[in-house]
Structures are given as structure tokens and as C-alpha cells.
PDB file of C-alpha atoms in Angstrom:
ATOM      1  CA  UNK A   1       0.046   0.090  -0.042  1.00 57.00           C
ATOM      2  CA  UNK A   2       2.872   2.311   0.783  1.00 64.00           C
ATOM      3  CA  UNK A   3       3.952   2.252  -2.868  1.00 73.00           C
ATOM      4  CA  UNK A   4       0.534   3.449  -3.944  1.00 70.00           C
ATOM      5  CA  UNK A   5       0.515   6.282  -1.380  1.00 70.00           C
ATOM      6  CA  UNK A   6       3.961   7.298  -2.630  1.00 76.00           C
ATOM      7  CA  UNK A   7       2.559   7.274  -6.122  1.00 80.00           C
ATOM      8  CA  UNK A   8      -0.126   9.758  -5.083  1.00 74.00           C
ATOM      9  CA  UNK A   9       2.403  11.887  -3.297  1.00 78.00           C
ATOM     10  CA  UNK A  10       4.595  11.827  -6.535  1.00 83.00           C
ATOM     11  CA  UNK A  11       1.671  12.837  -8.643  1.00 83.00           C
ATOM     12  CA  UNK A  12       0.883  15.663  -6.159  1.00 81.00           C
ATOM     13  CA  UNK A  13       4.502  16.849  -6.074  1.00 83.00           C
ATOM     14  CA  UNK A  14       4.737  16.784  -9.854  1.00 84.00           C
ATOM     15  CA  UNK A  15       1.567  18.733 -10.209  1.00 83.00           C
ATOM     16  CA  UNK A  16       2.732  21.262  -7.638  1.00 81.00           C
ATOM     17  CA  UNK A  17       5.946  21.732  -9.646  1.00 85.00           C
ATOM     18  CA  UNK A  18       3.975  22.312 -12.655  1.00 86.00           C
ATOM     19  CA  UNK A  19       1.794  24.946 -10.971  1.00 85.00           C
ATOM     20  CA  UNK A  20      -1.380  23.004 -11.010  1.00 81.00           C
ATOM     21  CA  UNK A  21      -3.803  23.659  -8.244  1.00 75.00           C
ATOM     22  CA  UNK A  22      -5.634  20.225  -8.392  1.00 74.00           C
ATOM     23  CA  UNK A  23      -5.056  16.822  -9.919  1.00 72.00           C
ATOM     24  CA  UNK A  24      -7.138  13.784 -10.623  1.00 73.00           C
ATOM     25  CA  UNK A  25      -5.033  11.040  -8.951  1.00 72.00           C
ATOM     26  CA  UNK A  26      -4.377   7.759 -10.544  1.00 74.00           C
ATOM     27  CA  UNK A  27      -5.302   5.228  -8.012  1.00 72.00           C
ATOM     28  CA  UNK A  28      -3.477   1.932  -8.574  1.00 73.00           C
ATOM     29  CA  UNK A  29      -4.344  -0.226  -5.431  1.00 71.00           C
ATOM     30  CA  UNK A  30      -7.479  -2.236  -4.935  1.00 76.00           C
ATOM     31  CA  UNK A  31     -10.212  -0.733  -2.801  1.00 77.00           C
ATOM     32  CA  UNK A  32      -9.519  -3.438  -0.050  1.00 79.00           C
ATOM     33  CA  UNK A  33      -5.884  -2.055   0.103  1.00 76.00           C
ATOM     34  CA  UNK A  34      -7.103   1.494   0.595  1.00 72.00           C
ATOM     35  CA  UNK A  35      -9.437   0.332   3.430  1.00 77.00           C
ATOM     36  CA  UNK A  36      -6.629  -1.456   5.142  1.00 79.00           C
ATOM     37  CA  UNK A  37      -4.445   1.643   4.891  1.00 74.00           C
ATOM     38  CA  UNK A  38      -7.201   3.737   6.299  1.00 77.00           C
ATOM     39  CA  UNK A  39      -7.600   1.340   9.106  1.00 78.00           C
ATOM     40  CA  UNK A  40      -3.837   1.488   9.865  1.00 77.00           C
ATOM     41  CA  UNK A  41      -4.004   5.381  10.167  1.00 77.00           C
ATOM     42  CA  UNK A  42      -7.155   5.179  12.282  1.00 80.00           C
ATOM     43  CA  UNK A  43      -5.343   2.893  14.593  1.00 82.00           C
ATOM     44  CA  UNK A  44      -2.286   5.146  14.531  1.00 79.00           C
ATOM     45  CA  UNK A  45      -4.521   8.226  15.371  1.00 78.00           C
ATOM     46  CA  UNK A  46      -6.105   6.435  18.410  1.00 81.00           C
ATOM     47  CA  UNK A  47      -2.567   5.459  19.691  1.00 78.00           C
ATOM     48  CA  UNK A  48      -1.488   9.127  19.301  1.00 76.00           C
ATOM     49  CA  UNK A  49      -4.762  10.351  20.971  1.00 76.00           C
ATOM     50  CA  UNK A  50      -3.954   7.945  23.856  1.00 76.00           C
ATOM     51  CA  UNK A  51      -0.562   9.338  24.176  1.00 73.00           C
ATOM     52  CA  UNK A  52      -1.996  12.840  24.406  1.00 73.00           C
ATOM     53  CA  UNK A  53      -4.616  11.908  26.925  1.00 75.00           C
ATOM     54  CA  UNK A  54      -1.856  10.429  29.101  1.00 76.00           C
ATOM     55  CA  UNK A  55       0.269  13.593  28.597  1.00 76.00           C
ATOM     56  CA  UNK A  56       3.068  11.562  27.065  1.00 74.00           C
ATOM     57  CA  UNK A  57       5.092  13.250  24.328  1.00 74.00           C
ATOM     58  CA  UNK A  58       4.032  12.611  20.832  1.00 68.00           C
ATOM     59  CA  UNK A  59       6.712  11.172  18.590  1.00 65.00           C
ATOM     60  CA  UNK A  60       7.828  13.905  15.970  1.00 67.00           C
ATOM     61  CA  UNK A  61       7.589  13.567  12.273  1.00 64.00           C
ATOM     62  CA  UNK A  62       9.929  15.310  10.011  1.00 66.00           C
ATOM     63  CA  UNK A  63       8.588  18.530   8.850  1.00 72.00           C
ATOM     64  CA  UNK A  64       9.254  17.844   5.221  1.00 69.00           C
ATOM     65  CA  UNK A  65       7.043  14.654   5.403  1.00 67.00           C
ATOM     66  CA  UNK A  66       4.189  16.691   7.079  1.00 68.00           C
ATOM     67  CA  UNK A  67       4.435  19.441   4.435  1.00 71.00           C
ATOM     68  CA  UNK A  68       4.460  16.911   1.545  1.00 69.00           C
ATOM     69  CA  UNK A  69       1.464  15.114   2.955  1.00 68.00           C
ATOM     70  CA  UNK A  70      -0.517  18.328   3.507  1.00 68.00           C
ATOM     71  CA  UNK A  71       0.293  19.394  -0.063  1.00 65.00           C
ATOM     72  CA  UNK A  72      -0.651  15.943  -1.395  1.00 66.00           C
ATOM     73  CA  UNK A  73      -4.054  16.253   0.218  1.00 61.00           C
ATOM     74  CA  UNK A  74      -4.482  19.694  -1.201  1.00 56.00           C
ATOM     75  CA  UNK A  75      -3.374  18.681  -4.748  1.00 55.00           C
ATOM     76  CA  UNK A  76      -5.637  15.683  -4.650  1.00 54.00           C
ATOM     77  CA  UNK A  77      -8.429  18.202  -4.003  1.00 45.00           C
ATOM     78  CA  UNK A  78     -10.618  15.806  -1.842  1.00 39.00           C
ATOM     79  CA  UNK A  79     -14.062  17.193  -2.336  1.00 39.00           C
ATOM     80  CA  UNK A  80     -16.591  15.784   0.186  1.00 36.00           C
ATOM     81  CA  UNK A  81     -20.236  15.289  -0.351  1.00 34.00           C
ATOM     82  CA  UNK A  82     -22.330  18.406  -0.050  1.00 38.00           C
ATOM     83  CA  UNK A  83     -24.895  16.463   1.979  1.00 50.00           C
ATOM     84  CA  UNK A  84     -23.787  17.678   5.527  1.00 56.00           C
ATOM     85  CA  UNK A  85     -25.888  15.143   7.190  1.00 50.00           C
ATOM     86  CA  UNK A  86     -23.181  12.492   6.726  1.00 54.00           C
ATOM     87  CA  UNK A  87     -19.444  13.010   5.981  1.00 72.00           C
ATOM     88  CA  UNK A  88     -16.604  10.442   6.309  1.00 73.00           C
ATOM     89  CA  UNK A  89     -17.016   9.387   9.929  1.00 87.00           C
ATOM     90  CA  UNK A  90     -18.839  12.405  10.978  1.00 90.00           C
ATOM     91  CA  UNK A  91     -22.502  13.490  11.068  1.00 89.00           C
ATOM     92  CA  UNK A  92     -23.417  17.196  11.199  1.00 90.00           C
ATOM     93  CA  UNK A  93     -26.965  17.409  12.333  1.00 89.00           C
ATOM     94  CA  UNK A  94     -29.006  20.786  12.404  1.00 87.00           C
ATOM     95  CA  UNK A  95     -30.923  21.380  15.673  1.00 88.00           C
ATOM     96  CA  UNK A  96     -33.716  23.220  14.190  1.00 84.00           C
ATOM     97  CA  UNK A  97     -32.368  26.578  15.083  1.00 89.00           C
ATOM     98  CA  UNK A  98     -30.350  28.680  12.544  1.00 89.00           C
ATOM     99  CA  UNK A  99     -26.656  28.324  13.059  1.00 92.00           C
ATOM    100  CA  UNK A 100     -26.958  25.418  15.651  1.00 94.00           C
ATOM    101  CA  UNK A 101     -25.387  22.167  14.862  1.00 94.00           C
ATOM    102  CA  UNK A 102     -24.432  18.911  16.645  1.00 94.00           C
ATOM    103  CA  UNK A 103     -21.281  17.142  15.334  1.00 94.00           C
ATOM    104  CA  UNK A 104     -21.189  13.431  16.000  1.00 92.00           C
ATOM    105  CA  UNK A 105     -18.083  11.222  15.062  1.00 92.00           C
ATOM    106  CA  UNK A 106     -14.743  12.157  14.165  1.00 92.00           C
ATOM    107  CA  UNK A 107     -13.703  15.688  12.985  1.00 91.00           C
ATOM    108  CA  UNK A 108     -10.627  14.722  10.853  1.00 88.00           C
ATOM    109  CA  UNK A 109      -8.728  15.596   7.765  1.00 84.00           C
ATOM    110  CA  UNK A 110     -11.151  13.931   5.445  1.00 82.00           C
ATOM    111  CA  UNK A 111     -14.078  16.182   6.567  1.00 88.00           C
ATOM    112  CA  UNK A 112     -12.765  19.357   8.454  1.00 90.00           C
ATOM    113  CA  UNK A 113     -12.502  21.491   5.435  1.00 88.00           C
ATOM    114  CA  UNK A 114     -16.145  20.611   4.205  1.00 87.00           C
ATOM    115  CA  UNK A 115     -17.463  21.217   7.743  1.00 92.00           C
ATOM    116  CA  UNK A 116     -15.470  24.486   7.995  1.00 93.00           C
ATOM    117  CA  UNK A 117     -16.856  25.802   4.710  1.00 90.00           C
ATOM    118  CA  UNK A 118     -20.452  24.914   5.768  1.00 91.00           C
ATOM    119  CA  UNK A 119     -20.013  26.601   9.165  1.00 94.00           C
ATOM    120  CA  UNK A 120     -18.341  29.617   7.605  1.00 92.00           C
ATOM    121  CA  UNK A 121     -21.375  29.802   5.086  1.00 90.00           C
ATOM    122  CA  UNK A 122     -23.738  29.988   8.137  1.00 91.00           C
ATOM    123  CA  UNK A 123     -21.850  32.833   9.548  1.00 94.00           C
ATOM    124  CA  UNK A 124     -21.759  34.597   6.310  1.00 92.00           C
ATOM    125  CA  UNK A 125     -25.518  34.479   6.115  1.00 91.00           C
ATOM    126  CA  UNK A 126     -25.690  36.270   9.525  1.00 93.00           C
ATOM    127  CA  UNK A 127     -26.222  33.429  11.872  1.00 92.00           C
ATOM    128  CA  UNK A 128     -24.532  32.996  15.073  1.00 95.00           C
ATOM    129  CA  UNK A 129     -23.036  29.657  15.597  1.00 97.00           C
ATOM    130  CA  UNK A 130     -23.851  27.093  18.433  1.00 96.00           C
ATOM    131  CA  UNK A 131     -21.894  23.924  18.083  1.00 97.00           C
ATOM    132  CA  UNK A 132     -22.549  20.984  20.201  1.00 96.00           C
ATOM    133  CA  UNK A 133     -19.138  19.000  19.947  1.00 96.00           C
ATOM    134  CA  UNK A 134     -20.099  16.582  22.751  1.00 95.00           C
ATOM    135  CA  UNK A 135     -20.678  13.824  20.229  1.00 94.00           C
ATOM    136  CA  UNK A 136     -17.233  14.002  18.914  1.00 94.00           C
ATOM    137  CA  UNK A 137     -15.016  11.049  19.621  1.00 92.00           C
ATOM    138  CA  UNK A 138     -11.913  12.697  17.882  1.00 92.00           C
ATOM    139  CA  UNK A 139     -10.694  16.164  17.014  1.00 91.00           C
ATOM    140  CA  UNK A 140      -7.215  17.210  16.113  1.00 88.00           C
ATOM    141  CA  UNK A 141      -5.276  20.317  15.365  1.00 88.00           C
ATOM    142  CA  UNK A 142      -7.056  20.848  12.100  1.00 90.00           C
ATOM    143  CA  UNK A 143     -10.317  20.900  13.966  1.00 92.00           C
ATOM    144  CA  UNK A 144      -8.958  23.410  16.451  1.00 92.00           C
ATOM    145  CA  UNK A 145      -7.667  25.586  13.459  1.00 92.00           C
ATOM    146  CA  UNK A 146     -11.172  25.460  12.099  1.00 94.00           C
ATOM    147  CA  UNK A 147     -12.608  26.753  15.344  1.00 95.00           C
ATOM    148  CA  UNK A 148      -9.984  29.499  15.334  1.00 94.00           C
ATOM    149  CA  UNK A 149     -10.858  30.508  11.789  1.00 95.00           C
ATOM    150  CA  UNK A 150     -14.572  30.627  12.526  1.00 96.00           C
ATOM    151  CA  UNK A 151     -13.913  32.652  15.762  1.00 95.00           C
ATOM    152  CA  UNK A 152     -11.954  35.283  13.593  1.00 95.00           C
ATOM    153  CA  UNK A 153     -14.671  35.383  11.007  1.00 95.00           C
ATOM    154  CA  UNK A 154     -17.447  35.713  13.709  1.00 96.00           C
ATOM    155  CA  UNK A 155     -15.507  38.537  15.191  1.00 95.00           C
ATOM    156  CA  UNK A 156     -15.298  40.343  11.880  1.00 95.00           C
ATOM    157  CA  UNK A 157     -18.887  39.839  11.251  1.00 95.00           C
ATOM    158  CA  UNK A 158     -19.918  40.918  14.781  1.00 95.00           C
ATOM    159  CA  UNK A 159     -21.436  37.420  15.392  1.00 95.00           C
ATOM    160  CA  UNK A 160     -19.670  36.537  18.548  1.00 93.00           C
ATOM    161  CA  UNK A 161     -19.631  34.517  20.747  1.00 95.00           C
ATOM    162  CA  UNK A 162     -19.699  31.103  19.073  1.00 96.00           C
ATOM    163  CA  UNK A 163     -21.110  28.852  21.761  1.00 96.00           C
ATOM    164  CA  UNK A 164     -19.405  25.440  21.969  1.00 96.00           C
ATOM    165  CA  UNK A 165     -20.532  22.612  24.024  1.00 96.00           C
ATOM    166  CA  UNK A 166     -17.657  20.065  24.594  1.00 94.00           C
ATOM    167  CA  UNK A 167     -16.999  16.503  25.566  1.00 88.00           C
ATOM    168  CA  UNK A 168     -14.087  15.387  27.788  1.00 88.00           C
ATOM    169  CA  UNK A 169     -12.176  14.408  24.600  1.00 87.00           C
ATOM    170  CA  UNK A 170     -12.765  17.823  23.055  1.00 91.00           C
ATOM    171  CA  UNK A 171     -11.998  19.725  26.178  1.00 90.00           C
ATOM    172  CA  UNK A 172      -8.652  17.766  26.680  1.00 89.00           C
ATOM    173  CA  UNK A 173      -7.573  18.407  23.014  1.00 90.00           C
ATOM    174  CA  UNK A 174      -8.359  22.084  23.430  1.00 90.00           C
ATOM    175  CA  UNK A 175      -6.371  22.278  26.645  1.00 88.00           C
ATOM    176  CA  UNK A 176      -3.280  20.523  25.088  1.00 88.00           C
ATOM    177  CA  UNK A 177      -3.518  22.204  21.691  1.00 88.00           C
ATOM    178  CA  UNK A 178      -4.295  25.773  22.627  1.00 87.00           C
ATOM    179  CA  UNK A 179      -2.349  27.866  25.027  1.00 79.00           C
ATOM    180  CA  UNK A 180      -5.234  30.097  25.813  1.00 86.00           C
ATOM    181  CA  UNK A 181      -9.030  30.268  25.275  1.00 88.00           C
ATOM    182  CA  UNK A 182     -10.274  31.009  21.640  1.00 90.00           C
ATOM    183  CA  UNK A 183     -11.317  34.725  21.620  1.00 91.00           C
ATOM    184  CA  UNK A 184     -14.958  34.923  20.803  1.00 92.00           C
ATOM    185  CA  UNK A 185     -15.778  31.388  21.733  1.00 93.00           C
ATOM    186  CA  UNK A 186     -17.841  30.538  24.767  1.00 94.00           C
ATOM    187  CA  UNK A 187     -17.274  27.084  26.014  1.00 92.00           C
ATOM    188  CA  UNK A 188     -20.118  25.144  27.729  1.00 89.00           C
ATOM    189  CA  UNK A 189     -19.451  21.804  29.509  1.00 73.00           C
TER     190      UNK A 189
END
């Protein structure tokens, strides 16, 4: 599987060098192989999350590898379903009130951009956000970055505070990942 992932990375790197913004990747592995690879990364993420919860240091990854992987994901241009009721490992459920949503599942690299765009659209239509994150079983630095971006936009649009209800998992990640509270975000427990 690693050779197929490397092939995707090479395709993305070549496209980047050619100045292309997106590519249609050539997938050379069988679907079962990709499922196995995703299972491996899911297990790895759970392991890293367990380290964070125990306040143990996270193994470092060379910065070049992180940058290349992020560029690969950008170049692949993963577009997720517009149906916000179900995204890869995540459900975004409206509560019946404008700007109020409950997120259930995992807020991760495969869905955070689509969720962020959806919530940004809500703000731009003039709706204050109320986010119930108590149903999240996983959130990482990209999820925190999304919250920071939304708080900045809410401040610009004079739609603060964003009210966020957290779970123990979310609260712990926020404590570890953010040196200070997010301006314009009111945390409910």
C-alpha cells in the first residue's frame, strides 16, 4: 500500500511543480488495500490520542514529510459530499435553530474542510453559531484551526460569541492544543 501512497505523493509533487492547483489522482491499489491503509491510520491516530490523554510526548515527524502530505491532500483536492448530514466518519446535524449544529463522530482531515466551509457559510448568512461537539470522539489540530478561523470570522462579522459545548475528549484536546482560550468562543461543558 505504501507504494500506492507514494505514487499519489509523487503525482501531487509533480502537479505542484507544474503549478497545477488540483489533480485527478491515478489510484493503483484495490479498494480493499485502501481500506486497510485507512484502518492503519485510524489505529495510529487512536494511539497518538491515547498518548496525548496520558500527557506523554508525541513522536515527532520530519517537517518535510508533514508538508508533503498536506500538499498531497491539497493537490488531490478531496471534495466531500455536499450532504452535511453524513460526512466520512462524521454527522453534522442541524438542531432546528439557525446556526446551531451537533457534530457526532470524528472531525478529521477527511471532513474538516467541508465542515469548516459549511459553518463559515452559516456565519456569512448572518447566523451566530452554536456547536455541540459533545458527540465528537476525535478532533485534532485541524479541527482546532477550524474553530480559530470561525472565531476570527465571527468577530469580523460581529457574530460572537460562538457557543461550543464540549465533551471530555474535545476539552482535553483544546487544553493541550491551545495555550489560551479562543477569543470569541464561549465554552459550555
